[in-house]
Every structure is written in structure tokens, then in C-alpha cells.
Coordinates of C-alpha atoms and ligand atoms in Angstrom, one line a residue:
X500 CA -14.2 16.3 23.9
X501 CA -12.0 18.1 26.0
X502 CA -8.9 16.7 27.8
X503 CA -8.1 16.4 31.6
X504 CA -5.0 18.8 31.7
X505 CA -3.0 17.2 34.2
X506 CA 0.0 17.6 35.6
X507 CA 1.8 16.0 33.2
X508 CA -0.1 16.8 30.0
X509 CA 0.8 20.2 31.5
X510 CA 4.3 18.9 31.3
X511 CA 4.2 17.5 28.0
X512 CA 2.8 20.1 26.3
X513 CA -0.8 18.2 25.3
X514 CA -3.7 20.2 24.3
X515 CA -6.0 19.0 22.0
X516 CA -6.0 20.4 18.1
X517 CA -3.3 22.2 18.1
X518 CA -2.9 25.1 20.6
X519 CA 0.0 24.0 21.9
X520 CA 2.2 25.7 24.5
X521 CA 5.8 25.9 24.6
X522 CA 6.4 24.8 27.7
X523 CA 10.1 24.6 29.8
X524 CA 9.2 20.9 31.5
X525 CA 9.4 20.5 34.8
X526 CA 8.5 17.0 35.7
X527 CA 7.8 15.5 39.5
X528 CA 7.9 11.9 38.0
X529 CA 9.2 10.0 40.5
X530 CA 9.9 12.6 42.6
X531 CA 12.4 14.1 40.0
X532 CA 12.5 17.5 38.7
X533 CA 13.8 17.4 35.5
X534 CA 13.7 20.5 33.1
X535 CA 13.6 19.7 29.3
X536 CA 13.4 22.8 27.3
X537 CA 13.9 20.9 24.1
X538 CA 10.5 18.7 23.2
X539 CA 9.1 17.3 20.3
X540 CA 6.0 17.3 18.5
X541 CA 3.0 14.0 18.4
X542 CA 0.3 14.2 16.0
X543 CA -3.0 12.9 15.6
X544 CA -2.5 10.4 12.9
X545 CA -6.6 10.7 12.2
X546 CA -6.1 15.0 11.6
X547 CA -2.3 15.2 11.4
X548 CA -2.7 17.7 14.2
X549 CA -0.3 18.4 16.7
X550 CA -1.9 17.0 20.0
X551 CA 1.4 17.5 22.8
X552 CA 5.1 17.3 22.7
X553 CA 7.0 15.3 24.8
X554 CA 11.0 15.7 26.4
X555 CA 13.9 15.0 24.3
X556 CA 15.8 13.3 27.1
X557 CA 19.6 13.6 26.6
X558 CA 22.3 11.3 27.4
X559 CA 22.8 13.0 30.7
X560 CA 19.5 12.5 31.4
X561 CA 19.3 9.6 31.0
X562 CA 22.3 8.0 33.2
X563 CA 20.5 10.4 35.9
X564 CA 17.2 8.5 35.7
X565 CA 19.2 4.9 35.5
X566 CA 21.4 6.2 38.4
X567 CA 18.1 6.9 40.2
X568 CA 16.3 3.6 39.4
X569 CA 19.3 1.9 40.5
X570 CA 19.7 3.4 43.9
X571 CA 15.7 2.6 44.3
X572 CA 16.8 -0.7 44.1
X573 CA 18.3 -2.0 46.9
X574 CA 15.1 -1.3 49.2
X575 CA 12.7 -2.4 46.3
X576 CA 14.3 -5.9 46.0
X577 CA 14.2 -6.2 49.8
X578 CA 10.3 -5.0 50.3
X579 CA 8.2 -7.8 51.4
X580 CA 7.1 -10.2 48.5
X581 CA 3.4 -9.6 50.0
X582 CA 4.0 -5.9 49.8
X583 CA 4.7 -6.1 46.2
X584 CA 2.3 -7.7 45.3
X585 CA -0.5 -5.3 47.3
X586 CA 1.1 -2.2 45.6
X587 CA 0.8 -4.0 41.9
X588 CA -2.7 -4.4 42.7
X589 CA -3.5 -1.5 43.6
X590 CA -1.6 -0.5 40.2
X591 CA -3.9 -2.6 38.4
X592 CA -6.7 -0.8 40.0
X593 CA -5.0 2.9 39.5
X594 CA -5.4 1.7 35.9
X595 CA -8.7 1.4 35.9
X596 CA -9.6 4.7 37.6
X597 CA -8.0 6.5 34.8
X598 CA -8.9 4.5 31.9
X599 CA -11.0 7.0 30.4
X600 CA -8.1 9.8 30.0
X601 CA -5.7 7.3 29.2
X602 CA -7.6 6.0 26.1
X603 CA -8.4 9.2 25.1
X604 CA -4.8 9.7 25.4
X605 CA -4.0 7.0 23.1
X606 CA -6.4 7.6 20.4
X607 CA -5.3 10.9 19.9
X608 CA -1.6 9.9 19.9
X609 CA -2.3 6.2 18.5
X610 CA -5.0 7.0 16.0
X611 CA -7.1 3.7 17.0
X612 CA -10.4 4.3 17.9
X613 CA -12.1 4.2 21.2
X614 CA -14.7 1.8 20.4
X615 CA -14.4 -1.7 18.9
X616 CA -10.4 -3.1 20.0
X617 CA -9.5 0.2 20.3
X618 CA -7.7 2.4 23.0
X619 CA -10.7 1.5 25.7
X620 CA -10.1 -2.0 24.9
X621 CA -6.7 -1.7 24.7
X622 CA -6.3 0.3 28.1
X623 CA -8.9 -2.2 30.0
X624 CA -6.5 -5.0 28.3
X625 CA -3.9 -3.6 30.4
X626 CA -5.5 -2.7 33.7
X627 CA -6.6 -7.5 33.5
X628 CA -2.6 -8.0 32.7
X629 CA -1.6 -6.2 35.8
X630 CA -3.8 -7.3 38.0
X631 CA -3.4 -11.0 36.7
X632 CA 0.6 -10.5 36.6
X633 CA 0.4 -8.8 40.4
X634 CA -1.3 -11.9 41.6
X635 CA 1.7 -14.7 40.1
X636 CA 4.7 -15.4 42.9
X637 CA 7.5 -17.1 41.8
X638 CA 8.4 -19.4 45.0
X639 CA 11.2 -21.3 46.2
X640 CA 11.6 -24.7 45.1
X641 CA 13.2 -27.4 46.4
X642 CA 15.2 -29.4 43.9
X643 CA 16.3 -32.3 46.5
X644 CA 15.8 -33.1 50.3
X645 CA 17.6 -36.4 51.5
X646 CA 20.1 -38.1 52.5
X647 CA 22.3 -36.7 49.8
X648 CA 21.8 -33.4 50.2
X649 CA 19.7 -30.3 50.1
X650 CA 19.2 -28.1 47.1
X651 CA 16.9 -24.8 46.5
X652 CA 16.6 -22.7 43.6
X653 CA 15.1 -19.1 44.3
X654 CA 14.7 -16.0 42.0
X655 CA 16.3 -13.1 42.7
X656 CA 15.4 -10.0 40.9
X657 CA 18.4 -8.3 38.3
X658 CA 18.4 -4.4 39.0
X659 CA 17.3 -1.6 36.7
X660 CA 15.1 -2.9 34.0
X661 CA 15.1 -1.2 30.4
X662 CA 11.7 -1.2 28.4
X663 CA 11.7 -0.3 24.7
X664 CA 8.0 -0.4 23.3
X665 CA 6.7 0.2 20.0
X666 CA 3.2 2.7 19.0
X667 CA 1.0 0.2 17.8
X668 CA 0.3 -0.7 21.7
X669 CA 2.0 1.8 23.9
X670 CA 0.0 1.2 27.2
X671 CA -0.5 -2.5 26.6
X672 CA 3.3 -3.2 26.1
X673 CA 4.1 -1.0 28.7
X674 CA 2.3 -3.0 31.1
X675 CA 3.7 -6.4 29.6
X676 CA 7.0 -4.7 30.5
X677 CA 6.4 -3.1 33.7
X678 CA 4.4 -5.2 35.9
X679 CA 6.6 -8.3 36.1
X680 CA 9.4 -6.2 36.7
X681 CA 8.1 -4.8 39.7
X682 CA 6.3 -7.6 41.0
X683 CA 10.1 -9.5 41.1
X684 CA 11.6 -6.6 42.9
X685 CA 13.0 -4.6 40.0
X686 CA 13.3 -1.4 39.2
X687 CA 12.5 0.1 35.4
X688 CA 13.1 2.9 33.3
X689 CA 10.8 2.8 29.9
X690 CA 11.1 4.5 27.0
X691 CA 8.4 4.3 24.7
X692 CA 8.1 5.1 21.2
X693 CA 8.6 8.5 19.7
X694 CA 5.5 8.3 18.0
X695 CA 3.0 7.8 21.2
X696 CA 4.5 8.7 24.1
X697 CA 2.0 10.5 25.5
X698 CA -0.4 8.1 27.0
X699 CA 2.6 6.2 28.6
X700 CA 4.1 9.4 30.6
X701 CA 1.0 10.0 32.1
X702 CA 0.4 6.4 33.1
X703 CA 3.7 6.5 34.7
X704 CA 3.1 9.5 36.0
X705 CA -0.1 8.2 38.0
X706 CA 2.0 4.3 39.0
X707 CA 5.2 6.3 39.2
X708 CA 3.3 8.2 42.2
X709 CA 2.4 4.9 43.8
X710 CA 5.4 3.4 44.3
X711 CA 9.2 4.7 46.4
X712 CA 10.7 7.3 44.5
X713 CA 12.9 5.7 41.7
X714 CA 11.1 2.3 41.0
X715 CA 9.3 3.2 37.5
X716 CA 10.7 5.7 35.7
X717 CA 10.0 7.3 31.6
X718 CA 12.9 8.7 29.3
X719 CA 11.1 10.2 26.0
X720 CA 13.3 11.3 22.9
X721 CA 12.3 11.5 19.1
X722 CA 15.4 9.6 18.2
X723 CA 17.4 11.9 16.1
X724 CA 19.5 13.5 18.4
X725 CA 19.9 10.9 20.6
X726 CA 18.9 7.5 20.6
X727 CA 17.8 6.8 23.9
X728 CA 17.1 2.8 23.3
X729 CA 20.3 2.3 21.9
X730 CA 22.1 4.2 24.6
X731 CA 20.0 1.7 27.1
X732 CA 20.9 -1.4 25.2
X733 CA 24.6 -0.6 26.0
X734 CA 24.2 1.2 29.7
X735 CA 26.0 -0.6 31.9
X736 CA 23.7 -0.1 35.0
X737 CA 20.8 -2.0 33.0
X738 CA 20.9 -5.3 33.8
X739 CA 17.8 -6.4 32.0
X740 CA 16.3 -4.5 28.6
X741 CA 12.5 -5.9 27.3
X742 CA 12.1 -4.9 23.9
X743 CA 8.8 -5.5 21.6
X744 CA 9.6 -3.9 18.2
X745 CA 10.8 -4.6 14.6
X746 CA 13.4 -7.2 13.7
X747 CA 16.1 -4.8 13.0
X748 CA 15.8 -2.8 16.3
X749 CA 15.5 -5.8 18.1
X750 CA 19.4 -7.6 16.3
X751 CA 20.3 -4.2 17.2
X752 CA 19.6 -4.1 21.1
X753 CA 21.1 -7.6 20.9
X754 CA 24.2 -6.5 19.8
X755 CA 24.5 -3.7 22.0
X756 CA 23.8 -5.8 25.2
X757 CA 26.8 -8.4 24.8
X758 CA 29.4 -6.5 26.2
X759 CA 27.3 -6.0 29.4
X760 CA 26.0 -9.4 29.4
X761 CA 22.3 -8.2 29.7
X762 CA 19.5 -10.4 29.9
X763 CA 17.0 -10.0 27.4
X764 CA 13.7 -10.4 26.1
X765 CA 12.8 -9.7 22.5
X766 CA 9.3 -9.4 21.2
X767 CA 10.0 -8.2 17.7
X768 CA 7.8 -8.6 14.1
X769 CA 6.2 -12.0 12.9
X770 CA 4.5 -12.6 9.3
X771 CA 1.5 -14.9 11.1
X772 CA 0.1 -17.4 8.8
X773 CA -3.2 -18.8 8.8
X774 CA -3.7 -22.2 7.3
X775 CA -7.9 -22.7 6.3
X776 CA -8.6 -26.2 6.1
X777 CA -11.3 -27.4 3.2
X778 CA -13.8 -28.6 5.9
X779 CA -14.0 -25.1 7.3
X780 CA -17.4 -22.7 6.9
X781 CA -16.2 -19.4 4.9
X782 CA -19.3 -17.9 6.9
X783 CA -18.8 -18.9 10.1
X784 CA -15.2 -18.0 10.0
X785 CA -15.2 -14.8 8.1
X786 CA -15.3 -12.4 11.6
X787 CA -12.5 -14.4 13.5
X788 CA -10.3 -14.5 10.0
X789 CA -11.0 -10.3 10.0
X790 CA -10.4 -9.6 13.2
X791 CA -7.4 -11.5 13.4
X792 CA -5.7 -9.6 10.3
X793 CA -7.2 -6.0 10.8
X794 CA -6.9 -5.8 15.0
X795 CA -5.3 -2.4 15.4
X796 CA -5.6 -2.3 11.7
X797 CA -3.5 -5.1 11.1
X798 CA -0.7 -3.3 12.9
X799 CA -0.4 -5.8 15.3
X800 CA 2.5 -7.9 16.0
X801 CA 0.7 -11.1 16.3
X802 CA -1.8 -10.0 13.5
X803 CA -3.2 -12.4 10.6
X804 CA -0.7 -11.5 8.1
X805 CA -0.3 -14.4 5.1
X806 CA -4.4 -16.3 4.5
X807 CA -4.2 -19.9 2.8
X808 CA -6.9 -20.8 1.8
X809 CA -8.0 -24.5 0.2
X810 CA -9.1 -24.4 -3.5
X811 CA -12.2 -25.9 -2.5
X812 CA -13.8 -23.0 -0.6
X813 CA -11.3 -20.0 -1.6
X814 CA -13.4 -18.1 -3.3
X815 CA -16.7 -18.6 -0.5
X816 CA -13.6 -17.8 2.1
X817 CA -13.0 -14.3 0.0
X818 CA -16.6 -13.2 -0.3
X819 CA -17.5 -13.7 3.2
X820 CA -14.5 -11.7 3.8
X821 CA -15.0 -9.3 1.5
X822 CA -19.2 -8.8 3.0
X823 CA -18.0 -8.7 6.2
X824 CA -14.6 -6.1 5.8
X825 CA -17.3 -3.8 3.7
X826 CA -19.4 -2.5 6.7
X827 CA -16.6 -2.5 9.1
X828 CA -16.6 2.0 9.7
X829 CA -13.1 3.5 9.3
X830 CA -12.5 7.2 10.5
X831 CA -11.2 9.4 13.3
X832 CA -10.6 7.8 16.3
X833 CA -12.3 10.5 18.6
X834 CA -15.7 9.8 17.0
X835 CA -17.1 6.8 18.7
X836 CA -18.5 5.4 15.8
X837 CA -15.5 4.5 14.3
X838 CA -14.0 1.1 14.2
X839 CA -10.9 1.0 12.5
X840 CA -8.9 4.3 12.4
X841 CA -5.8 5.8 10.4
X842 CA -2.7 4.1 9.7
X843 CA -0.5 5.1 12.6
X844 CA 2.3 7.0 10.6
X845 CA 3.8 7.9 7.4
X846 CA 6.4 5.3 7.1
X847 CA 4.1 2.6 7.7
X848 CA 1.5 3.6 5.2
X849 CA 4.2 4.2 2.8
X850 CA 4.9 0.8 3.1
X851 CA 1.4 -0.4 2.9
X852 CA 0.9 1.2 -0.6
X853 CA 4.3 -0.3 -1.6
X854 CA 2.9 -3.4 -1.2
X855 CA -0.2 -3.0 -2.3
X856 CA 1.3 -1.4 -5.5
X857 CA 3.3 -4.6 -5.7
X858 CA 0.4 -6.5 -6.1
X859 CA -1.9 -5.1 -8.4
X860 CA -0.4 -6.8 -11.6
X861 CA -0.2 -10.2 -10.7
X862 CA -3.2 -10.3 -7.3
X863 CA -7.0 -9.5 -8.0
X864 CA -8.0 -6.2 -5.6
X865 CA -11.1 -7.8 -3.7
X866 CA -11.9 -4.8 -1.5
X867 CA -10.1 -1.8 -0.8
X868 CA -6.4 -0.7 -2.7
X869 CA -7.0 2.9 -2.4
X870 CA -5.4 5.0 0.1
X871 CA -8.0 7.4 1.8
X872 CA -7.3 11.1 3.4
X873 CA -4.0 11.4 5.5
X874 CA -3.5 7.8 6.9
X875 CA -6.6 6.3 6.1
X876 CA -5.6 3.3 4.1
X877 CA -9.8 1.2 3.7
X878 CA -9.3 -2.8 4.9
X879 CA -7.9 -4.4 1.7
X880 CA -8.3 -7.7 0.6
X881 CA -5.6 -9.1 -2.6
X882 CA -6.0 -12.8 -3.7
X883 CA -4.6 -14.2 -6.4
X884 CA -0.8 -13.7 -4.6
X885 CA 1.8 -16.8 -3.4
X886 CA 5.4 -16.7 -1.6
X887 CA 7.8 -14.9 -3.6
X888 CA 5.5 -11.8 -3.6
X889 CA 6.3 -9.0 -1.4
X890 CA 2.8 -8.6 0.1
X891 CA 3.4 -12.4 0.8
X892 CA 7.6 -12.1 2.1
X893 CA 7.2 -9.1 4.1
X894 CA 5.6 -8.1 7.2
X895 CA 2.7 -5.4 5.9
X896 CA 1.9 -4.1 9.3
X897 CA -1.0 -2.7 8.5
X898 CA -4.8 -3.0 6.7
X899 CA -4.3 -5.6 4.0
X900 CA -4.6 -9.1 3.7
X901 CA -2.9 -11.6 0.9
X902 CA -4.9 -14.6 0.3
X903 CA -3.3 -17.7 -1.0
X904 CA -5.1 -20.8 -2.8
X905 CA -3.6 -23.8 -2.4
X906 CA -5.0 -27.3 -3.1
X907 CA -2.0 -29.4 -1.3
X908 CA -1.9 -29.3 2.0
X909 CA 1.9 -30.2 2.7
X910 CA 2.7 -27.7 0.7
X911 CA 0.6 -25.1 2.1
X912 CA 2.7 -25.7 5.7
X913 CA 5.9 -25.5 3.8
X914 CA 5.1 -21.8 2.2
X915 CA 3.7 -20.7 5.7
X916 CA 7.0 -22.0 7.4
X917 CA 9.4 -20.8 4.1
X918 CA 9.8 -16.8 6.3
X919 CA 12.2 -16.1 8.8
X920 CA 10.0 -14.9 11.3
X921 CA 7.6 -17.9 13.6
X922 CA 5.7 -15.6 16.2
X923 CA 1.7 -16.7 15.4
X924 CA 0.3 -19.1 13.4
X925 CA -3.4 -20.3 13.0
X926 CA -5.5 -24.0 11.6
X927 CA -8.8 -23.2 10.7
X928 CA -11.5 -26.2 10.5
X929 CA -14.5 -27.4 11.6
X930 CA -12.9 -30.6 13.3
X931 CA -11.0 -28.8 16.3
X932 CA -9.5 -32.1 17.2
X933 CA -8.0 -32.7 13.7
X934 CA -6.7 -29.2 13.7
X935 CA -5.2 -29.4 17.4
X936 CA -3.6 -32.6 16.2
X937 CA -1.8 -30.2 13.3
X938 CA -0.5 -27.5 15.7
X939 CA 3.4 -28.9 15.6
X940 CA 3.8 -28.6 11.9
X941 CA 3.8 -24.8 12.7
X942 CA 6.9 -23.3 13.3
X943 CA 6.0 -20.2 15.4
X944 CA 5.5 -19.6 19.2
X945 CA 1.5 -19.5 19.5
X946 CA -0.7 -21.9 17.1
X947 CA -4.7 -20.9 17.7
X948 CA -7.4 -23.1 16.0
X949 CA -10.3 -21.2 14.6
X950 CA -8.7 -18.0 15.6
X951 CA -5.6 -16.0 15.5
X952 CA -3.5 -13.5 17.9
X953 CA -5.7 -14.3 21.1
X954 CA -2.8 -13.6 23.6
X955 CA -3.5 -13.9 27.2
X956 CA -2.1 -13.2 30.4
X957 CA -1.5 -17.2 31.8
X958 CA -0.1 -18.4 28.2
X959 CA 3.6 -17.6 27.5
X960 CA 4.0 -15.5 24.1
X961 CA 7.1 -15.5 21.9
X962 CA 9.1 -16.1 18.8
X963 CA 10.7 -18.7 17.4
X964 CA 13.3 -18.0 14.8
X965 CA 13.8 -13.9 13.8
X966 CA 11.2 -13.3 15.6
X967 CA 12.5 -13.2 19.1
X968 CA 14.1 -14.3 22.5
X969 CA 12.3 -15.5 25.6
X970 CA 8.3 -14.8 26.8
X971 CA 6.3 -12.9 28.0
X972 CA 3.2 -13.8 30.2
X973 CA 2.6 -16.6 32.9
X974 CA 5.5 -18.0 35.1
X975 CA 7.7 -18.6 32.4
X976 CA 7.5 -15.0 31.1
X977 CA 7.9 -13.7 34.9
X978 CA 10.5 -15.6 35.8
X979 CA 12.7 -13.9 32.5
X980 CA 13.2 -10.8 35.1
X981 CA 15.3 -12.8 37.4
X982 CA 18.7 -14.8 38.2
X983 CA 18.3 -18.0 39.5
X984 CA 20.5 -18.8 42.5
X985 CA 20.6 -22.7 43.5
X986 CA 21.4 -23.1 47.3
X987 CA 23.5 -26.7 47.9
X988 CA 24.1 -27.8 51.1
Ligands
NAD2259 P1 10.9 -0.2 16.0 O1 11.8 -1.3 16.1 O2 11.1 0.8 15.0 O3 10.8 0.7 17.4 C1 10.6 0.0 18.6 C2 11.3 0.8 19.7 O4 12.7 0.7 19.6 C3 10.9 2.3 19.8 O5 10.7 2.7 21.1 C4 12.2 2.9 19.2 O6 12.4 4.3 19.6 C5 13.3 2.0 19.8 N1 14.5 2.1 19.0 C6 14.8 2.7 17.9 N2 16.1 2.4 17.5 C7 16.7 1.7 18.5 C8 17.9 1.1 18.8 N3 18.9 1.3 17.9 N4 18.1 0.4 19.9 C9 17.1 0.2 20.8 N5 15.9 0.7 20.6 C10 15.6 1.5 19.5 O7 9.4 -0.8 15.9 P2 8.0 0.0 15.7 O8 8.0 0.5 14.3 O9 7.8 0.9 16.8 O10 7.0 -1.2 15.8 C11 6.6 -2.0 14.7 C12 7.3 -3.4 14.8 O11 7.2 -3.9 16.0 C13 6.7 -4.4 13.8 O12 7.7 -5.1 13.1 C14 6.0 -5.4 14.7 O13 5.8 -6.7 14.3 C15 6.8 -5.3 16.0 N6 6.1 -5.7 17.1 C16 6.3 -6.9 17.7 C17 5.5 -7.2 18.8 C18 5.8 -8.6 19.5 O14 5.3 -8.8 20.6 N7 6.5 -9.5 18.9 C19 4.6 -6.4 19.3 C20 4.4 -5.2 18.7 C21 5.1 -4.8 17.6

């Protein structure tokens, strides 16, 4: 299927399969003509091939596109609330028009596939978020009117807005980062990860063009010459950074951001448990249990990550499982019957067959354990595991699944709150009420019943514990990309 070369595919180098030209960049993004000679290389985590190349920003760059966002500023803050919002719609709707190219985009860079909750799926994920975010305001309120006084409290937007976003979502995130910025009257240069970069420059590329010159803007680098996010999380003309990534990168842009006192909101790994109660149906179940580990083959932040199961149905809970996972179709992205692509890089798989090594002696391999071709890694299914096992401790990120019997039910909450991390959690039953009723014994951000890592745009999503700072989504998660100023008279 052959790509759209546009202008900045062009720029970036994409072709698809390998014939790749060497190309001096000359970008118009956001008006700017930038010229990268040095690039680096994305592959196709389904054929390894090389699909485009991207800039290497360098620190120069860099403070050139900040100093740019920042003069954009001024006159973005000050445009009409009304006017904002029109030209976020209209983003939204920009989205749309180009989903096709930018989930092909993704799959080639991303490795999911088109179909299933793939990159179409993804990119029509994003196109909803904007136009839901572009259509939230963030009024004056009026805290007191009497006799004793008058008192307002108003948002006011921060400045230049840094975005850090990770591959497993790139135009997803990017969205989650972007559109409240803008809609609050900020400005916003995002850097997104070395590994898919691709689909976000040109997405920028198309908003960038919508908006004044210097309101969204991209830095790319591959992060060995020059860390770009860390040079963010310390810039002094940044006033905000969002960051959705791992723990570690995250404590690191923390860090970085104290001596300029930037405002932050961290989105970073979770080990999501998911509690099945002994009244559940193993059948009726079994799809929302898989879909909620193996979305984005499992490398999802959010994702199903830990299953505990009740000794009473465990082993009906792993056959349905295992009879559903076994017809679920894993291969290339690009072929539309896929459902479940590659692994998205080396490192990660690595660390998939680390763990799943881990396990062999002590878990029983229900389904799967094999590594495939490349970054194929089949869904895998290990019971027979508890805490203290590193498929159980650490965050997999990827296509397997522990499953834990338990038989008390106290216990079972205090193994799936004994991790550091508290993003997602999920109660499965067949008495919603009862399992509602259990949600505060969590300790995570998001509890679903009967399913797990349903975000949506009008429910704030965040960590508790190591796995983040602040929300994202609704009011609350808006309202992180401003100041408040209280007016006392
Ligand atoms: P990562 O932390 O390695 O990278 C994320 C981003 O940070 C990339 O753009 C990277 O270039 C940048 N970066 C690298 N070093 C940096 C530094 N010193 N300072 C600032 N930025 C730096 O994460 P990843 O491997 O891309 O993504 C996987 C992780 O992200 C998983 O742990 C997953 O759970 C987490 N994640 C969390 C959420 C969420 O919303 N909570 C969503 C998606 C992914």
C-alpha cells in the first residue's frame, strides 16, 4: 500500500520498505525553516525495515523552537476564548480528514495493526479527545459576593508547554497533551518518542498549519546525542512539561523541573491489578479480561497487568482465556487481518522473555511462551505465579498475563496494593453493586468493574503513588495547564 508522500514525509525521509533518501531537512513547520542534516533511522517493528528518519534536533535547536513558541504566546493567550475553541475544533476535524495516512503512519512506525484497537482506532480515539477537549471552557467563578466582599478565581494559561510522549500511543498522547494546552491559551513544543516519531510530525505538521506561527511546535532526537526531554525538563522558558512515560523518566523530569518551579503533569507506568470475584462467569468475562491485558499488546499503560483470580473458578477463568487468546490473529500490522502486531522494540521484548523466562520453573505456560519472528512475542498466559515473582513485581509491558489464585479475599487486595505503582485497578463480578461498593480498597487512580483501562475523555486519569502527578482529561485535567489568580476586592 503505498504512502502519501507529503511534505513532511518528504522531510523526514519516509518511504516505505526501505528506499530511503538521504535527505538535508528543510521543514516549514510552523512556519520555520529548519535544516537538519543529521537524522535518524524508524523501523517497522513487524519487518525491522527502515520506514523514514526523522531530525536529530540539537540543543540550539531547540531553545530556537522554545524561543519561538514563547513569542507566539503573548497573542495566543489573548485570542478570544470563542476563537480557541473554533480553531480546536476544526483541529479535531483536520484529524479526521487525515486519519487514514496517519494510521498508516503509525502502524508502520508503531507496529500495531490497523484493524482491531489498532492505529485506526487509535487515531479515531484522538480525533473524539480533541473535539471533546475543544468543547470544555474553564469559566470564571465567583467564590463570594456580599457584603463582605468580592472574590473571583480565573485561569490563566502558563506559557510554552513541554510534551514528552512515549511509542506505545504516539498520536493519542499527543493529543491528551496538546489539545488542552491550546484550548487554555498555551503554546507547546512536543517531542515524542524516538522510536515513533513519524506519525506525530506529520500531525503537527497538518495542526501546526492551522494555527499562528509558533503555537504547536515538534523537536525530534534519538536521544544519544542529545537528550531533548531532559533539556526541556530543565529549560527555563517552559513553564509547564506533560510527560506520559516510565517511572524513571518521569522522577527524572521531576527533578529536573525544581529549579524552575515548573508545573507538571506525570503520567508514568502502573502494574494494574484485576481482582475476579468467585461469583463472576469465566465465560462471560473472558473478552473484557483479554482485551484489557493484551490492548496494544499489553503495552499499554493502563493495561491488565497482575489477574487474581478466586480458587473457585481459576481454572474455568484460565480456559476461557486461554480459548479465547488462541484465535486472536497476530502478524504485520499492514495486513488488515491482523489483530495483534509485534512487540514494539527490542528492549521491551527483551524484557518480555526475561520474565517469561522467570516463570517457567515455578508458573504453568497456559498459552504462548515462545517468542515468534523479529518482535512477535504470541499472547501468553502463566498461572501458577504470586507477588514476589518478577512477572508479578514488575511492569511487563507487553503480551503476557500472570494469573494468581487466591481463596481469601482480604488478602487478594493486599497483594494487588503490595507495588509501588496505583494507576488502574479492576473488580470483576456478577453483582455490579457489590463490586462498586469494593472500588476504595483499591489504591490506584481508576477502578472499572467488569472491565479494565476504559479511559475516557470526561473522567480524570492518573496515578496514585509512583505512578504519577496530576490528571489528565475533564475539567480537572484541563485546568492542570493553568495558574489560578483569585481577584479580592
Ligand atoms: P520512557 O520513559 O522511556 O520515554 C518516554 C519519553 O521520555 C520519550 O519521549 C523519551 O525520549 C523521553 N525521555 C527519555 N529520557 C528523558 C529524560 N531524562 N527526561 C525527559 N524525557 C526523557 O517511556 P517509554 O519506554 O516510551 O514508554 C513506556 C512506559 O511508559 C511504560 O512504563 C508505561 O507504563 C508508561 N506509560 C504510561 C502511561 C500513563 O498514562 N500513565 C501511558 C503510556 C505509557
Amino acid at each position: 500500500m503505498p504512502l502519501p508522500f507529503l511534505s513532511v514525509l518528504a522531510m523526514a525521509g519516509i518511504s516505505q520498505g526501505g528506499d530511503i533518501t538521504m535527505l538535508n531537512h528543510s521543514t516549514t513547520i510552523d512556519d520555520r525553516a529548519t535544516h537538519e542534516a543529521d537524522t535518524f533511522e524508524i523501523r517497522n517493528p513487524s519487518t525491522g525495515e527502515v520506514v523514514g528518519r526523522a531530525p536529530n534536533t540539537s540543543e540550539k535547536a531547540l531553545d530556537e523552537t522554545v524561543a519561538r513558541a514563547k513569542a507566539a504566546f503573548p497573542a495566543w493567550a489573548a485570542t478570544p476564548d470563542a476563537e480557541r475553541q473554533a480553531l480546536c475544533r476544526d483541529l479535531a476535524g483536520a484529524i479526521g480528514e487525515h486519519a487514514e495516512e496517519l494510521a498508516e503512519l503509525l502502524t508502520l512506525e508503531q507496529g500495531k495493526p490497523l484493524n482491531g484497537l489498532g492505529s485506526r482506532w487509535e487515531v479515531g480515539g484522538a480525533q473524539a479527545w480533541a473535539a471533546y477537549t475543544a468543547e470544555l471552557t474553564l469559566p470564571e467563578k465567583t467564590l463570594q459576593d456580599d457584603d463582605g466582599g468580592h472574590v473571583t478565581l480565573a485561569r490563566k494559561p502558563l506559557g510554552v508547554v513541554g510534551s514528552i510522549t512515549p511509542w506505545n500511543f504516539p498520536v493519542m498522547i499527543a493529543v491528551w497533551h496538546i489539545l488542552p494546552a491550546l484550548r487554555t491559551g498555551n503554546t507547546v513544543v512536543i517531542k515524542p518518542s524516538p522510536n515513533t516519531p513519524l506519525a506525530t510530525l506529520r500531525m503537527v505538521e497538518i495542526l501546526g498549519a492551522m494555527l499562528p506561527p509558533g503555537v504547536l511546535n515538534i523537536v525530534t532526537g534519538d536521544d544519544r546525542t542529545v537528550n531533548l526531554g531532559a533539556l526541556m525538563s530543565a529549560h527555563p522558558d517552559i513553564r509547564k512539561i506533560v510527560f506520559t512515560g516510565s517511572c524513571a523518566t518521569g522522577q527524572s523530569v521531576m527533578r529536573s523541573a525544581a529549579d524552575t518551579m515548573k508545573r507538571l503533569t506525570l503520567e508514568m507506568g502502573g502494574n494494574d491489578a484485576g481482582i475476579v470475584l468467585p461469583d463472576a462467569d469465566p465465560e462471560a468475562i473472558a473478552e473484557g479480561l483479554f482485551w484489557g491485558a493484551f490492548i496494544n499488546n499489553g503495552q499499554t499503560c493502563a493495561a491488565l497487568k497482575r489477574l487474581y483470580v478466586h480458587d473457585s473458578i481459576h481454572d474455568a477463568v484460565c480456559d476461557a482465556l486461554v480459548a479465547y487468546a488462541r484465535n486472536i490473529p497476530v502478524g504485520d500490522g499492514m495486513d488488515e487481518s491482523s489483530i495483534l502486531g509485534p512487540v514494539q522494540n527490542q528492549m521491551q521484548f527483551d524484557k518480555i522473555k526475561r520474565l517469561v523466562d522467570a516463570s517457567r520453573d515455578k508458573g504453568t505456560v497456559l498459552l504462548g511462551g515462545e517468542p515468534g519472528e523479529g518482535l512477535f512475542f504470541p499472547p501468553t498466559l502463566i498461572s501458577g505465579l504470586s507477588n514476589g515473582d518478577p512477572l508479578v513485581d514488575e511492569e511487563q509491558f507487553g503480551p503476557v498475563l500472570p494469573i494468581i489464585r487466591y481463596s481469601d479475599l482480604d488478602q487478594a487486595f493486599t497483594d494487588a496494593n503490595a507495588l509501588e505503582t496505583g494507576l488502574g485497578g479492576s473488580i470483576w463480578s456478577s453483582d455490579v453493586d457489590a463490586a462498586r461498593a469494593m472500588a476504595g480498597r483499591m489504591d490506584c487512580g481508576s477502578v472499572w468493574i467488569n472491565k479494565h483501562g476504559a479511559i475516557q475523555p470526561n473522567a480524570p486519569f492518573g496515578g496514585v503513588k509512583k505512578s504519577g502527578l496530576g490528571v489528565e482529561f475533564g475539567e480537572e485535567g484541563m485546568a492542570e495547564y493553568t495558574d489560578i489568580q483569585v481577584v479580592l476586592s
